Amino acid sequence: MTIAPVQRTASTAWTDARLILALEEVVETELNRHLKVAKEWMPHEFVPWSRGRDFDGVLGGEAWSLDQSEVTPLARVSLVVNLLTEDNLPSYHHEIASMFGREGAWGTWVHRWTAEEGRHGIAIRDYLLTTRAVDPVELERARMSHMSEGFESDNAHSMLQSVAYVAFQELATRIAHRNTGHHSGDPICDQLLAKIANDENLHMVFYRNLLRAALEIAPDQAMRAIADVVTDFRMPGHGIPGFERAAAQIAIGGVYNLRIHHDDVLQPVLRHLKVMEIGGLGPEGQQAQEELGLFLDGLNTQATKFDERQAALLARRAARAAQA
């Protein structure tokens, strides 16, 4: 079965400015839907303030040490990556406000999204410092280093690629937060990250539905954008100091890896949009669709190889632990 695009228009006619205007009504509809389903929640309610005490320094409190942390080592690494990613919100806001504008429904959405994302960093940092889950000095130095570098999107040159990217990235972030909570060893951390993950899921739905509308009015360009984003996808926190090492730990621990990326991020969005079933495409769209299919096959093969290496590594670790 194939899904025919609702409208065929020459791709050369769709500039970013025209697409933004054409999608304004969809943005307004999705914004109103989002505001109806989004649930207010208070970050301070998920921070165990009673566990807090002064650190060393000006207040003469107790210096941080690793044995004070109650979260698992895997969760500690993932929480820091998640938080430093959220910390770059000013750069993300600049990126999307510059791309989508600050007026009308687009502008209202940009500011609403920024406000909701802002509480994620607030809540995670308060939790980490109150529970002494991480070294506060190293955390602040990492924040300064990461934010001083700023952030430049790989997709800033294209409105459609920007929409396609966030449709996948918001779901990836949701999965990363949720799995971090599951691996944290702390029910309060798990509850907090579940709240944050719910926000990220609603953001994903907004952008996914916007991408669906783009596929209807500019199918060839939208298909090209999806293929480009999927084949070159990387998380926005890739510039964090030590990201590669942290990403490897996160992957082996089962928080986020190739299998999760393929099965739980890419495939759900692509299936919902029926991307591989769209027919009536022009040469550009057909080529992009074929490239996407080949890439997904290759990624699945890579994920299977990773699964095998991960299982072998975890088995060796379990054997060493048993001997010890």
PDB file of C-alpha atoms in Angstrom:
ATOM      1  CA  MET A   1       0.000   0.000   0.000  1.00  0.00           C
ATOM      2  CA  THR A   2       1.259   3.493  -0.809  1.00  0.00           C
ATOM      3  CA  ILE A   3       0.191   6.826   0.573  1.00  0.00           C
ATOM      4  CA  ALA A   4      -0.216   9.526  -2.054  1.00  0.00           C
ATOM      5  CA  PRO A   5       0.804  13.058  -1.084  1.00  0.00           C
ATOM      6  CA  VAL A   6      -2.132  15.399  -0.593  1.00  0.00           C
ATOM      7  CA  GLN A   7      -0.579  18.065  -2.784  1.00  0.00           C
ATOM      8  CA  ARG A   8       2.221  18.040  -5.310  1.00  0.00           C
ATOM      9  CA  THR A   9       4.135  21.255  -5.807  1.00  0.00           C
ATOM     10  CA  ALA A  10       7.457  21.774  -7.514  1.00  0.00           C
ATOM     11  CA  SER A  11      10.143  21.619  -4.853  1.00  0.00           C
ATOM     12  CA  THR A  12      11.865  24.704  -6.263  1.00  0.00           C
ATOM     13  CA  ALA A  13       8.802  26.776  -5.336  1.00  0.00           C
ATOM     14  CA  TRP A  14       9.056  26.001  -1.640  1.00  0.00           C
ATOM     15  CA  THR A  15      11.468  28.402   0.003  1.00  0.00           C
ATOM     16  CA  ASP A  16      11.857  28.402   3.777  1.00  0.00           C
ATOM     17  CA  ALA A  17       9.818  31.608   3.994  1.00  0.00           C
ATOM     18  CA  ARG A  18       6.952  30.120   1.996  1.00  0.00           C
ATOM     19  CA  LEU A  19       6.981  26.925   4.021  1.00  0.00           C
ATOM     20  CA  ILE A  20       6.852  28.832   7.303  1.00  0.00           C
ATOM     21  CA  LEU A  21       3.826  30.770   6.056  1.00  0.00           C
ATOM     22  CA  ALA A  22       2.151  27.649   4.644  1.00  0.00           C
ATOM     23  CA  LEU A  23       2.557  25.765   7.921  1.00  0.00           C
ATOM     24  CA  GLU A  24       1.423  28.612  10.191  1.00  0.00           C
ATOM     25  CA  GLU A  25      -2.113  27.246  10.507  1.00  0.00           C
ATOM     26  CA  VAL A  26      -0.781  23.785  11.344  1.00  0.00           C
ATOM     27  CA  VAL A  27       1.473  25.294  14.000  1.00  0.00           C
ATOM     28  CA  GLU A  28      -1.498  27.098  15.539  1.00  0.00           C
ATOM     29  CA  THR A  29      -3.562  23.901  15.587  1.00  0.00           C
ATOM     30  CA  GLU A  30      -0.737  21.910  17.146  1.00  0.00           C
ATOM     31  CA  LEU A  31      -0.001  24.662  19.646  1.00  0.00           C
ATOM     32  CA  ASN A  32      -3.622  24.703  20.823  1.00  0.00           C
ATOM     33  CA  ARG A  33      -3.622  20.901  21.081  1.00  0.00           C
ATOM     34  CA  HIS A  34      -0.391  20.993  23.066  1.00  0.00           C
ATOM     35  CA  LEU A  35      -1.702  23.578  25.521  1.00  0.00           C
ATOM     36  CA  LYS A  36      -4.788  21.442  26.159  1.00  0.00           C
ATOM     37  CA  VAL A  37      -2.906  18.226  26.915  1.00  0.00           C
ATOM     38  CA  ALA A  38       0.219  19.581  28.662  1.00  0.00           C
ATOM     39  CA  LYS A  39       0.025  19.124  32.427  1.00  0.00           C
ATOM     40  CA  GLU A  40       1.501  21.724  34.753  1.00  0.00           C
ATOM     41  CA  TRP A  41       4.115  20.338  37.140  1.00  0.00           C
ATOM     42  CA  MET A  42       6.436  21.911  39.663  1.00  0.00           C
ATOM     43  CA  PRO A  43      10.150  21.060  39.555  1.00  0.00           C
ATOM     44  CA  HIS A  44      10.627  21.735  43.273  1.00  0.00           C
ATOM     45  CA  GLU A  45       8.203  18.927  44.155  1.00  0.00           C
ATOM     46  CA  PHE A  46      10.626  16.343  42.770  1.00  0.00           C
ATOM     47  CA  VAL A  47      13.719  17.529  44.624  1.00  0.00           C
ATOM     48  CA  PRO A  48      14.382  15.934  48.056  1.00  0.00           C
ATOM     49  CA  TRP A  49      15.419  19.151  49.752  1.00  0.00           C
ATOM     50  CA  SER A  50      15.696  17.458  53.150  1.00  0.00           C
ATOM     51  CA  ARG A  51      18.788  15.615  51.915  1.00  0.00           C
ATOM     52  CA  GLY A  52      20.598  18.888  51.195  1.00  0.00           C
ATOM     53  CA  ARG A  53      23.415  20.443  53.195  1.00  0.00           C
ATOM     54  CA  ASP A  54      26.098  23.063  52.664  1.00  0.00           C
ATOM     55  CA  PHE A  55      29.116  22.372  50.496  1.00  0.00           C
ATOM     56  CA  ASP A  56      32.628  23.475  51.374  1.00  0.00           C
ATOM     57  CA  GLY A  57      33.667  26.955  50.311  1.00  0.00           C
ATOM     58  CA  VAL A  58      32.084  30.219  51.411  1.00  0.00           C
ATOM     59  CA  LEU A  59      29.594  28.494  53.732  1.00  0.00           C
ATOM     60  CA  GLY A  60      32.188  26.169  55.225  1.00  0.00           C
ATOM     61  CA  GLY A  61      30.176  23.029  54.612  1.00  0.00           C
ATOM     62  CA  GLU A  62      31.212  19.493  53.719  1.00  0.00           C
ATOM     63  CA  ALA A  63      33.313  18.813  50.642  1.00  0.00           C
ATOM     64  CA  TRP A  64      31.821  16.499  48.020  1.00  0.00           C
ATOM     65  CA  SER A  65      33.040  12.922  47.743  1.00  0.00           C
ATOM     66  CA  LEU A  66      31.945  10.075  45.510  1.00  0.00           C
ATOM     67  CA  ASP A  67      30.594   7.959  48.357  1.00  0.00           C
ATOM     68  CA  GLN A  68      27.915  10.605  49.029  1.00  0.00           C
ATOM     69  CA  SER A  69      26.155   9.812  45.754  1.00  0.00           C
ATOM     70  CA  GLU A  70      23.243   7.404  45.902  1.00  0.00           C
ATOM     71  CA  VAL A  71      22.602   7.125  42.159  1.00  0.00           C
ATOM     72  CA  THR A  72      24.299   4.431  40.116  1.00  0.00           C
ATOM     73  CA  PRO A  73      27.546   5.250  38.262  1.00  0.00           C
ATOM     74  CA  LEU A  74      25.727   4.803  34.938  1.00  0.00           C
ATOM     75  CA  ALA A  75      22.964   7.199  35.933  1.00  0.00           C
ATOM     76  CA  ARG A  76      25.508   9.745  37.183  1.00  0.00           C
ATOM     77  CA  VAL A  77      27.198   9.869  33.782  1.00  0.00           C
ATOM     78  CA  SER A  78      23.890  10.033  31.937  1.00  0.00           C
ATOM     79  CA  LEU A  79      22.420  12.689  34.231  1.00  0.00           C
ATOM     80  CA  VAL A  80      25.405  14.954  33.682  1.00  0.00           C
ATOM     81  CA  VAL A  81      25.179  14.551  29.889  1.00  0.00           C
ATOM     82  CA  ASN A  82      21.436  15.182  29.988  1.00  0.00           C
ATOM     83  CA  LEU A  83      21.841  18.263  32.165  1.00  0.00           C
ATOM     84  CA  LEU A  84      24.672  19.812  30.152  1.00  0.00           C
ATOM     85  CA  THR A  85      22.592  19.270  27.032  1.00  0.00           C
ATOM     86  CA  GLU A  86      19.644  21.062  28.638  1.00  0.00           C
ATOM     87  CA  ASP A  87      21.966  23.861  29.797  1.00  0.00           C
ATOM     88  CA  ASN A  88      22.531  24.994  26.220  1.00  0.00           C
ATOM     89  CA  LEU A  89      18.901  26.144  26.007  1.00  0.00           C
ATOM     90  CA  PRO A  90      19.851  29.773  25.205  1.00  0.00           C
ATOM     91  CA  SER A  91      21.617  28.585  22.049  1.00  0.00           C
ATOM     92  CA  TYR A  92      18.724  26.316  21.085  1.00  0.00           C
ATOM     93  CA  HIS A  93      16.255  29.162  21.584  1.00  0.00           C
ATOM     94  CA  HIS A  94      18.360  31.416  19.384  1.00  0.00           C
ATOM     95  CA  GLU A  95      18.495  28.735  16.695  1.00  0.00           C
ATOM     96  CA  ILE A  96      14.764  28.058  16.485  1.00  0.00           C
ATOM     97  CA  ALA A  97      13.698  31.672  17.014  1.00  0.00           C
ATOM     98  CA  SER A  98      15.992  32.703  14.156  1.00  0.00           C
ATOM     99  CA  MET A  99      14.611  29.943  11.952  1.00  0.00           C
ATOM    100  CA  PHE A 100      10.893  30.033  12.796  1.00  0.00           C
ATOM    101  CA  GLY A 101      10.500  33.670  13.858  1.00  0.00           C
ATOM    102  CA  ARG A 102       9.076  35.345  16.948  1.00  0.00           C
ATOM    103  CA  GLU A 103       5.669  36.348  15.600  1.00  0.00           C
ATOM    104  CA  GLY A 104       2.309  34.604  15.368  1.00  0.00           C
ATOM    105  CA  ALA A 105       1.788  30.959  16.235  1.00  0.00           C
ATOM    106  CA  TRP A 106       5.415  30.116  15.453  1.00  0.00           C
ATOM    107  CA  GLY A 107       6.675  32.683  17.944  1.00  0.00           C
ATOM    108  CA  THR A 108       4.224  31.612  20.622  1.00  0.00           C
ATOM    109  CA  TRP A 109       5.343  28.014  20.233  1.00  0.00           C
ATOM    110  CA  VAL A 110       9.044  28.924  20.346  1.00  0.00           C
ATOM    111  CA  HIS A 111       8.613  30.743  23.653  1.00  0.00           C
ATOM    112  CA  ARG A 112       6.367  28.060  25.148  1.00  0.00           C
ATOM    113  CA  TRP A 113       8.818  25.324  24.166  1.00  0.00           C
ATOM    114  CA  THR A 114      11.684  27.294  25.697  1.00  0.00           C
ATOM    115  CA  ALA A 115       9.782  27.813  28.948  1.00  0.00           C
ATOM    116  CA  GLU A 116       8.996  24.098  29.262  1.00  0.00           C
ATOM    117  CA  GLU A 117      12.547  23.060  28.434  1.00  0.00           C
ATOM    118  CA  GLY A 118      13.912  25.546  30.951  1.00  0.00           C
ATOM    119  CA  ARG A 119      12.422  23.733  33.907  1.00  0.00           C
ATOM    120  CA  HIS A 120      14.202  20.518  32.917  1.00  0.00           C
ATOM    121  CA  GLY A 121      17.648  21.939  33.577  1.00  0.00           C
ATOM    122  CA  ILE A 122      16.450  23.624  36.778  1.00  0.00           C
ATOM    123  CA  ALA A 123      14.986  20.400  38.153  1.00  0.00           C
ATOM    124  CA  ILE A 124      17.895  18.129  37.239  1.00  0.00           C
ATOM    125  CA  ARG A 125      20.517  20.488  38.667  1.00  0.00           C
ATOM    126  CA  ASP A 126      18.565  20.974  41.906  1.00  0.00           C
ATOM    127  CA  TYR A 127      18.230  17.198  42.248  1.00  0.00           C
ATOM    128  CA  LEU A 128      21.904  16.524  41.554  1.00  0.00           C
ATOM    129  CA  LEU A 129      23.202  19.146  43.989  1.00  0.00           C
ATOM    130  CA  THR A 130      20.694  18.459  46.747  1.00  0.00           C
ATOM    131  CA  THR A 131      21.390  14.722  46.702  1.00  0.00           C
ATOM    132  CA  ARG A 132      25.145  15.245  46.176  1.00  0.00           C
ATOM    133  CA  ALA A 133      24.971  12.949  43.171  1.00  0.00           C
ATOM    134  CA  VAL A 134      27.812  14.713  41.328  1.00  0.00           C
ATOM    135  CA  ASP A 135      30.873  16.822  42.040  1.00  0.00           C
ATOM    136  CA  PRO A 136      29.492  20.409  41.981  1.00  0.00           C
ATOM    137  CA  VAL A 137      32.828  21.925  40.981  1.00  0.00           C
ATOM    138  CA  GLU A 138      33.347  19.597  38.026  1.00  0.00           C
ATOM    139  CA  LEU A 139      29.712  20.055  36.998  1.00  0.00           C
ATOM    140  CA  GLU A 140      30.046  23.845  36.933  1.00  0.00           C
ATOM    141  CA  ARG A 141      33.309  23.713  35.043  1.00  0.00           C
ATOM    142  CA  ALA A 142      31.755  21.404  32.462  1.00  0.00           C
ATOM    143  CA  ARG A 143      28.776  23.754  32.117  1.00  0.00           C
ATOM    144  CA  MET A 144      31.029  26.758  31.570  1.00  0.00           C
ATOM    145  CA  SER A 145      33.123  24.895  29.019  1.00  0.00           C
ATOM    146  CA  HIS A 146      30.144  23.539  27.090  1.00  0.00           C
ATOM    147  CA  MET A 147      28.151  26.766  27.021  1.00  0.00           C
ATOM    148  CA  SER A 148      31.205  28.839  26.161  1.00  0.00           C
ATOM    149  CA  GLU A 149      31.490  26.844  22.951  1.00  0.00           C
ATOM    150  CA  GLY A 150      27.870  27.602  22.087  1.00  0.00           C
ATOM    151  CA  PHE A 151      25.789  25.465  19.765  1.00  0.00           C
ATOM    152  CA  GLU A 152      25.321  25.518  16.019  1.00  0.00           C
ATOM    153  CA  SER A 153      22.753  23.185  14.551  1.00  0.00           C
ATOM    154  CA  ASP A 154      23.738  20.891  11.703  1.00  0.00           C
ATOM    155  CA  ASN A 155      20.403  21.814  10.130  1.00  0.00           C
ATOM    156  CA  ALA A 156      20.325  25.602  10.472  1.00  0.00           C
ATOM    157  CA  HIS A 157      20.518  25.984   6.690  1.00  0.00           C
ATOM    158  CA  SER A 158      17.124  24.358   6.123  1.00  0.00           C
ATOM    159  CA  MET A 159      13.737  24.891   7.719  1.00  0.00           C
ATOM    160  CA  LEU A 160      12.541  21.404   6.757  1.00  0.00           C
ATOM    161  CA  GLN A 161      15.681  19.744   8.076  1.00  0.00           C
ATOM    162  CA  SER A 162      15.269  21.650  11.320  1.00  0.00           C
ATOM    163  CA  VAL A 163      11.700  20.351  11.712  1.00  0.00           C
ATOM    164  CA  ALA A 164      12.739  16.820  10.776  1.00  0.00           C
ATOM    165  CA  TYR A 165      15.639  16.869  13.218  1.00  0.00           C
ATOM    166  CA  VAL A 166      13.636  17.931  16.252  1.00  0.00           C
ATOM    167  CA  ALA A 167      10.926  15.362  15.457  1.00  0.00           C
ATOM    168  CA  PHE A 168      13.526  12.640  16.043  1.00  0.00           C
ATOM    169  CA  GLN A 169      15.663  14.453  18.605  1.00  0.00           C
ATOM    170  CA  GLU A 170      12.802  15.150  21.024  1.00  0.00           C
ATOM    171  CA  LEU A 171      11.929  11.455  21.067  1.00  0.00           C
ATOM    172  CA  ALA A 172      15.606  10.541  21.519  1.00  0.00           C
ATOM    173  CA  THR A 173      15.788  12.900  24.488  1.00  0.00           C
ATOM    174  CA  ARG A 174      12.613  11.427  25.964  1.00  0.00           C
ATOM    175  CA  ILE A 175      14.068   7.923  25.733  1.00  0.00           C
ATOM    176  CA  ALA A 176      17.398   9.008  27.228  1.00  0.00           C
ATOM    177  CA  HIS A 177      15.740  10.690  30.223  1.00  0.00           C
ATOM    178  CA  ARG A 178      13.338   7.828  30.834  1.00  0.00           C
ATOM    179  CA  ASN A 179      15.993   5.134  30.685  1.00  0.00           C
ATOM    180  CA  THR A 180      18.299   7.175  32.917  1.00  0.00           C
ATOM    181  CA  GLY A 181      15.554   7.272  35.527  1.00  0.00           C
ATOM    182  CA  HIS A 182      15.074   3.522  35.305  1.00  0.00           C
ATOM    183  CA  HIS A 183      18.814   2.953  35.843  1.00  0.00           C
ATOM    184  CA  SER A 184      19.213   5.564  38.605  1.00  0.00           C
ATOM    185  CA  GLY A 185      18.472   3.371  41.609  1.00  0.00           C
ATOM    186  CA  ASP A 186      16.496   6.255  43.148  1.00  0.00           C
ATOM    187  CA  PRO A 187      12.678   6.314  42.881  1.00  0.00           C
ATOM    188  CA  ILE A 188      12.626  10.113  43.202  1.00  0.00           C
ATOM    189  CA  CYS A 189      15.045  10.499  40.302  1.00  0.00           C
ATOM    190  CA  ASP A 190      12.942   8.088  38.297  1.00  0.00           C
ATOM    191  CA  GLN A 191       9.789  10.133  38.971  1.00  0.00           C
ATOM    192  CA  LEU A 192      11.503  13.401  38.072  1.00  0.00           C
ATOM    193  CA  LEU A 193      12.858  12.101  34.789  1.00  0.00           C
ATOM    194  CA  ALA A 194       9.469  10.589  33.953  1.00  0.00           C
ATOM    195  CA  LYS A 195       7.971  14.098  34.187  1.00  0.00           C
ATOM    196  CA  ILE A 196      10.693  15.512  31.979  1.00  0.00           C
ATOM    197  CA  ALA A 197      10.308  12.659  29.505  1.00  0.00           C
ATOM    198  CA  ASN A 198       6.593  13.370  29.245  1.00  0.00           C
ATOM    199  CA  ASP A 199       7.339  16.979  28.259  1.00  0.00           C
ATOM    200  CA  GLU A 200       9.786  15.774  25.630  1.00  0.00           C
ATOM    201  CA  ASN A 201       7.224  13.365  24.232  1.00  0.00           C
ATOM    202  CA  LEU A 202       4.682  16.151  23.792  1.00  0.00           C
ATOM    203  CA  HIS A 203       7.320  18.218  22.012  1.00  0.00           C
ATOM    204  CA  MET A 204       8.027  15.267  19.723  1.00  0.00           C
ATOM    205  CA  VAL A 205       4.330  14.951  18.851  1.00  0.00           C
ATOM    206  CA  PHE A 206       4.192  18.650  17.939  1.00  0.00           C
ATOM    207  CA  TYR A 207       7.137  18.431  15.557  1.00  0.00           C
ATOM    208  CA  ARG A 208       6.152  15.032  14.181  1.00  0.00           C
ATOM    209  CA  ASN A 209       2.723  16.343  13.234  1.00  0.00           C
ATOM    210  CA  LEU A 210       4.314  19.416  11.687  1.00  0.00           C
ATOM    211  CA  LEU A 211       6.602  17.160   9.665  1.00  0.00           C
ATOM    212  CA  ARG A 212       3.573  15.192   8.481  1.00  0.00           C
ATOM    213  CA  ALA A 213       2.012  18.395   7.163  1.00  0.00           C
ATOM    214  CA  ALA A 214       5.275  19.267   5.423  1.00  0.00           C
ATOM    215  CA  LEU A 215       5.249  15.868   3.700  1.00  0.00           C
ATOM    216  CA  GLU A 216       1.809  16.686   2.349  1.00  0.00           C
ATOM    217  CA  ILE A 217       2.608  20.081   0.858  1.00  0.00           C
ATOM    218  CA  ALA A 218       6.254  19.595  -0.150  1.00  0.00           C
ATOM    219  CA  PRO A 219       6.779  15.811  -0.277  1.00  0.00           C
ATOM    220  CA  ASP A 220      10.018  15.734  -2.248  1.00  0.00           C
ATOM    221  CA  GLN A 221      11.750  18.353  -0.139  1.00  0.00           C
ATOM    222  CA  ALA A 222      10.447  16.863   3.097  1.00  0.00           C
ATOM    223  CA  MET A 223      11.592  13.369   2.104  1.00  0.00           C
ATOM    224  CA  ARG A 224      15.031  14.735   1.289  1.00  0.00           C
ATOM    225  CA  ALA A 225      15.149  16.499   4.643  1.00  0.00           C
ATOM    226  CA  ILE A 226      14.165  13.336   6.535  1.00  0.00           C
ATOM    227  CA  ALA A 227      16.780  11.240   4.730  1.00  0.00           C
ATOM    228  CA  ASP A 228      19.511  13.801   5.377  1.00  0.00           C
ATOM    229  CA  VAL A 229      18.636  14.133   9.068  1.00  0.00           C
ATOM    230  CA  VAL A 230      18.356  10.402   9.729  1.00  0.00           C
ATOM    231  CA  THR A 231      21.609   9.515   7.968  1.00  0.00           C
ATOM    232  CA  ASP A 232      23.617  12.254   9.712  1.00  0.00           C
ATOM    233  CA  PHE A 233      21.821  12.358  13.066  1.00  0.00           C
ATOM    234  CA  ARG A 234      23.705  13.255  16.214  1.00  0.00           C
ATOM    235  CA  MET A 235      22.488  14.407  19.614  1.00  0.00           C
ATOM    236  CA  PRO A 236      22.726  18.126  20.466  1.00  0.00           C
ATOM    237  CA  GLY A 237      25.075  17.397  23.362  1.00  0.00           C
ATOM    238  CA  HIS A 238      27.832  16.060  21.120  1.00  0.00           C
ATOM    239  CA  GLY A 239      30.051  19.030  22.014  1.00  0.00           C
ATOM    240  CA  ILE A 240      30.090  18.250  25.744  1.00  0.00           C
ATOM    241  CA  PRO A 241      33.641  17.676  27.073  1.00  0.00           C
ATOM    242  CA  GLY A 242      34.262  13.926  27.208  1.00  0.00           C
ATOM    243  CA  PHE A 243      31.053  13.184  25.299  1.00  0.00           C
ATOM    244  CA  GLU A 244      32.426  10.213  23.357  1.00  0.00           C
ATOM    245  CA  ARG A 245      33.525   8.360  26.497  1.00  0.00           C
ATOM    246  CA  ALA A 246      30.244   9.157  28.266  1.00  0.00           C
ATOM    247  CA  ALA A 247      28.250   8.069  25.209  1.00  0.00           C
ATOM    248  CA  ALA A 248      30.064   4.731  25.190  1.00  0.00           C
ATOM    249  CA  GLN A 249      29.191   4.125  28.846  1.00  0.00           C
ATOM    250  CA  ILE A 250      25.593   5.158  28.220  1.00  0.00           C
ATOM    251  CA  ALA A 251      25.395   2.811  25.232  1.00  0.00           C
ATOM    252  CA  ILE A 252      26.863  -0.224  26.990  1.00  0.00           C
ATOM    253  CA  GLY A 253      24.656   0.411  30.018  1.00  0.00           C
ATOM    254  CA  GLY A 254      21.523   0.345  27.892  1.00  0.00           C
ATOM    255  CA  VAL A 255      20.429   3.956  28.339  1.00  0.00           C
ATOM    256  CA  TYR A 256      20.869   4.928  24.693  1.00  0.00           C
ATOM    257  CA  ASN A 257      22.588   2.999  21.925  1.00  0.00           C
ATOM    258  CA  LEU A 258      22.255   2.004  18.269  1.00  0.00           C
ATOM    259  CA  ARG A 259      19.518  -0.552  18.946  1.00  0.00           C
ATOM    260  CA  ILE A 260      17.463   1.922  20.947  1.00  0.00           C
ATOM    261  CA  HIS A 261      18.061   4.630  18.338  1.00  0.00           C
ATOM    262  CA  HIS A 262      16.868   2.367  15.513  1.00  0.00           C
ATOM    263  CA  ASP A 263      13.980   0.619  17.255  1.00  0.00           C
ATOM    264  CA  ASP A 264      12.641   3.246  19.665  1.00  0.00           C
ATOM    265  CA  VAL A 265      13.404   6.552  17.942  1.00  0.00           C
ATOM    266  CA  LEU A 266      13.729   6.315  14.170  1.00  0.00           C
ATOM    267  CA  GLN A 267      11.244   3.547  13.446  1.00  0.00           C
ATOM    268  CA  PRO A 268       8.299   4.867  15.523  1.00  0.00           C
ATOM    269  CA  VAL A 269       8.407   8.290  13.839  1.00  0.00           C
ATOM    270  CA  LEU A 270       8.936   6.884  10.353  1.00  0.00           C
ATOM    271  CA  ARG A 271       6.150   4.320  10.777  1.00  0.00           C
ATOM    272  CA  HIS A 272       3.731   6.930  12.122  1.00  0.00           C
ATOM    273  CA  LEU A 273       4.396   9.148   9.118  1.00  0.00           C
ATOM    274  CA  LYS A 274       4.348   6.147   6.754  1.00  0.00           C
ATOM    275  CA  VAL A 275       7.484   7.580   5.185  1.00  0.00           C
ATOM    276  CA  MET A 276       8.455   4.428   3.309  1.00  0.00           C
ATOM    277  CA  GLU A 277       4.914   4.057   1.884  1.00  0.00           C
ATOM    278  CA  ILE A 278       4.553   7.506   0.342  1.00  0.00           C
ATOM    279  CA  GLY A 279       4.088   7.303  -3.398  1.00  0.00           C
ATOM    280  CA  GLY A 280       3.858   9.811  -6.224  1.00  0.00           C
ATOM    281  CA  LEU A 281       7.239  11.318  -5.421  1.00  0.00           C
ATOM    282  CA  GLY A 282       9.429  13.060  -7.952  1.00  0.00           C
ATOM    283  CA  PRO A 283      13.001  11.948  -8.714  1.00  0.00           C
ATOM    284  CA  GLU A 284      14.421  13.845  -5.708  1.00  0.00           C
ATOM    285  CA  GLY A 285      11.927  12.346  -3.294  1.00  0.00           C
ATOM    286  CA  GLN A 286      12.266   8.826  -4.681  1.00  0.00           C
ATOM    287  CA  GLN A 287      16.041   8.933  -4.386  1.00  0.00           C
ATOM    288  CA  ALA A 288      15.821  10.191  -0.814  1.00  0.00           C
ATOM    289  CA  GLN A 289      13.308   7.468   0.069  1.00  0.00           C
ATOM    290  CA  GLU A 290      15.577   4.783  -1.378  1.00  0.00           C
ATOM    291  CA  GLU A 291      18.624   6.166   0.437  1.00  0.00           C
ATOM    292  CA  LEU A 292      16.652   6.168   3.673  1.00  0.00           C
ATOM    293  CA  GLY A 293      15.626   2.531   3.239  1.00  0.00           C
ATOM    294  CA  LEU A 294      19.191   1.421   2.553  1.00  0.00           C
ATOM    295  CA  PHE A 295      20.514   3.382   5.517  1.00  0.00           C
ATOM    296  CA  LEU A 296      17.957   1.861   7.899  1.00  0.00           C
ATOM    297  CA  ASP A 297      18.888  -1.635   6.746  1.00  0.00           C
ATOM    298  CA  GLY A 298      22.545  -0.892   7.372  1.00  0.00           C
ATOM    299  CA  LEU A 299      21.841   0.686  10.747  1.00  0.00           C
ATOM    300  CA  ASN A 300      19.863  -2.367  11.819  1.00  0.00           C
ATOM    301  CA  THR A 301      22.829  -4.549  10.908  1.00  0.00           C
ATOM    302  CA  GLN A 302      25.155  -2.300  12.914  1.00  0.00           C
ATOM    303  CA  ALA A 303      22.752  -2.406  15.857  1.00  0.00           C
ATOM    304  CA  THR A 304      22.731  -6.205  15.767  1.00  0.00           C
ATOM    305  CA  LYS A 305      26.528  -6.283  15.869  1.00  0.00           C
ATOM    306  CA  PHE A 306      26.478  -3.846  18.778  1.00  0.00           C
ATOM    307  CA  ASP A 307      23.948  -6.043  20.593  1.00  0.00           C
ATOM    308  CA  GLU A 308      26.314  -8.996  20.270  1.00  0.00           C
ATOM    309  CA  ARG A 309      29.355  -7.036  21.524  1.00  0.00           C
ATOM    310  CA  GLN A 310      27.325  -5.570  24.386  1.00  0.00           C
ATOM    311  CA  ALA A 311      26.091  -9.008  25.475  1.00  0.00           C
ATOM    312  CA  ALA A 312      29.622 -10.422  25.384  1.00  0.00           C
ATOM    313  CA  LEU A 313      31.030  -7.508  27.385  1.00  0.00           C
ATOM    314  CA  LEU A 314      28.321  -7.691  30.019  1.00  0.00           C
ATOM    315  CA  ALA A 315      28.830 -11.468  30.301  1.00  0.00           C
ATOM    316  CA  ARG A 316      32.562 -10.961  30.933  1.00  0.00           C
ATOM    317  CA  ARG A 317      31.811  -8.339  33.566  1.00  0.00           C
ATOM    318  CA  ALA A 318      29.332 -10.660  35.273  1.00  0.00           C
ATOM    319  CA  ALA A 319      31.887 -13.480  35.267  1.00  0.00           C
ATOM    320  CA  ARG A 320      34.562 -11.261  36.836  1.00  0.00           C
ATOM    321  CA  ALA A 321      32.092 -10.087  39.468  1.00  0.00           C
ATOM    322  CA  ALA A 322      31.183 -13.680  40.297  1.00  0.00           C
ATOM    323  CA  GLN A 323      34.839 -14.629  40.687  1.00  0.00           C
ATOM    324  CA  ALA A 324      35.466 -11.618  42.916  1.00  0.00           C
TER     325      ALA A 324
END
